[in-house]
Amino acid sequence: MRIYLDTCALNRPFDPKSNVRVSEEAAFIRSILDRITEGKIELVWSSALDFEIAQNPSLERREQIKKWGNFAILDIEETQNVLDGSKSLIKSGL
């Protein structure tokens, strides 16, 4: 199975565990990341992730999250075809 985790998901394990929902979501994301390191799930990465991660004001978070890119089996680069597909999805309401 291949999975794409957005920046919010990759940041969740670093969020303060101030409520039950945040704690549960962080635990769930950590379990997915464990499966990625075990080779049970394949991670897909993108240039959009690289850009968004670079905007994180926390150097520690940036460095930790960027390491997950090393586990990616596929890195989606921004191309005109990808941009056109994105625009189409946005127009359809997604």
mmCIF file of N, CA and C in Angstrom, residues 1-3 31-43 71 73:
data_model
loop_
_atom_site.group_PDB
_atom_site.id
_atom_site.type_symbol
_atom_site.label_atom_id
_atom_site.label_comp_id
_atom_site.label_asym_id
_atom_site.label_seq_id
_atom_site.Cartn_x
_atom_site.Cartn_y
_atom_site.Cartn_z
ATOM 1 N N MET A 1 0.835 -1.162 0.000
ATOM 2 C CA MET A 1 0.000 0.000 0.000
ATOM 3 C C MET A 1 0.891 1.239 0.000
ATOM 4 N N ARG A 2 0.518 2.202 -0.819
ATOM 5 C CA ARG A 2 1.222 3.481 -0.856
ATOM 6 C C ARG A 2 0.377 4.526 -0.141
ATOM 7 N N ILE A 3 1.075 5.432 0.542
ATOM 8 C CA ILE A 3 0.377 6.469 1.288
ATOM 9 C C ILE A 3 1.122 7.789 1.141
ATOM 10 N N SER A 31 2.081 5.213 14.347
ATOM 11 C CA SER A 31 1.936 3.807 13.932
ATOM 12 C C SER A 31 2.109 3.672 12.422
ATOM 13 N N ILE A 32 1.630 4.644 11.664
ATOM 14 C CA ILE A 32 1.841 4.630 10.208
ATOM 15 C C ILE A 32 3.323 4.784 9.895
ATOM 16 N N LEU A 33 3.990 5.709 10.570
ATOM 17 C CA LEU A 33 5.424 5.913 10.339
ATOM 18 C C LEU A 33 6.221 4.667 10.707
ATOM 19 N N ASP A 34 5.822 3.965 11.761
ATOM 20 C CA ASP A 34 6.473 2.700 12.112
ATOM 21 C C ASP A 34 6.317 1.690 10.986
ATOM 22 N N ARG A 35 5.129 1.611 10.406
ATOM 23 C CA ARG A 35 4.892 0.662 9.305
ATOM 24 C C ARG A 35 5.703 1.038 8.070
ATOM 25 N N ILE A 36 5.926 2.323 7.891
ATOM 26 C CA ILE A 36 6.768 2.755 6.771
ATOM 27 C C ILE A 36 8.198 2.278 6.980
ATOM 28 N N THR A 37 8.732 2.457 8.191
ATOM 29 C CA THR A 37 10.115 2.027 8.446
ATOM 30 C C THR A 37 10.245 0.513 8.374
ATOM 31 N N GLU A 38 9.164 -0.205 8.653
ATOM 32 C CA GLU A 38 9.166 -1.674 8.568
ATOM 33 C C GLU A 38 8.962 -2.170 7.141
ATOM 34 N N GLY A 39 8.668 -1.263 6.222
ATOM 35 C CA GLY A 39 8.445 -1.651 4.839
ATOM 36 C C GLY A 39 7.056 -2.188 4.564
ATOM 37 N N LYS A 40 6.136 -2.023 5.486
ATOM 38 C CA LYS A 40 4.767 -2.518 5.307
ATOM 39 C C LYS A 40 3.892 -1.532 4.549
ATOM 40 N N ILE A 41 4.276 -0.265 4.577
ATOM 41 C CA ILE A 41 3.585 0.790 3.841
ATOM 42 C C ILE A 41 4.649 1.566 3.073
ATOM 43 N N GLU A 42 4.329 1.937 1.838
ATOM 44 C CA GLU A 42 5.250 2.719 1.021
ATOM 45 C C GLU A 42 4.855 4.196 1.089
ATOM 46 N N LEU A 43 5.825 5.032 1.374
ATOM 47 C CA LEU A 43 5.587 6.461 1.488
ATOM 48 C C LEU A 43 5.829 7.158 0.158
ATOM 49 N N PHE A 71 12.622 7.779 3.375
ATOM 50 C CA PHE A 71 11.892 6.510 3.295
ATOM 51 C C PHE A 71 10.963 6.449 2.094
ATOM 52 N N ILE A 73 9.397 5.999 -1.444
ATOM 53 C CA ILE A 73 9.718 5.155 -2.589
ATOM 54 C C ILE A 73 9.417 5.881 -3.897
#
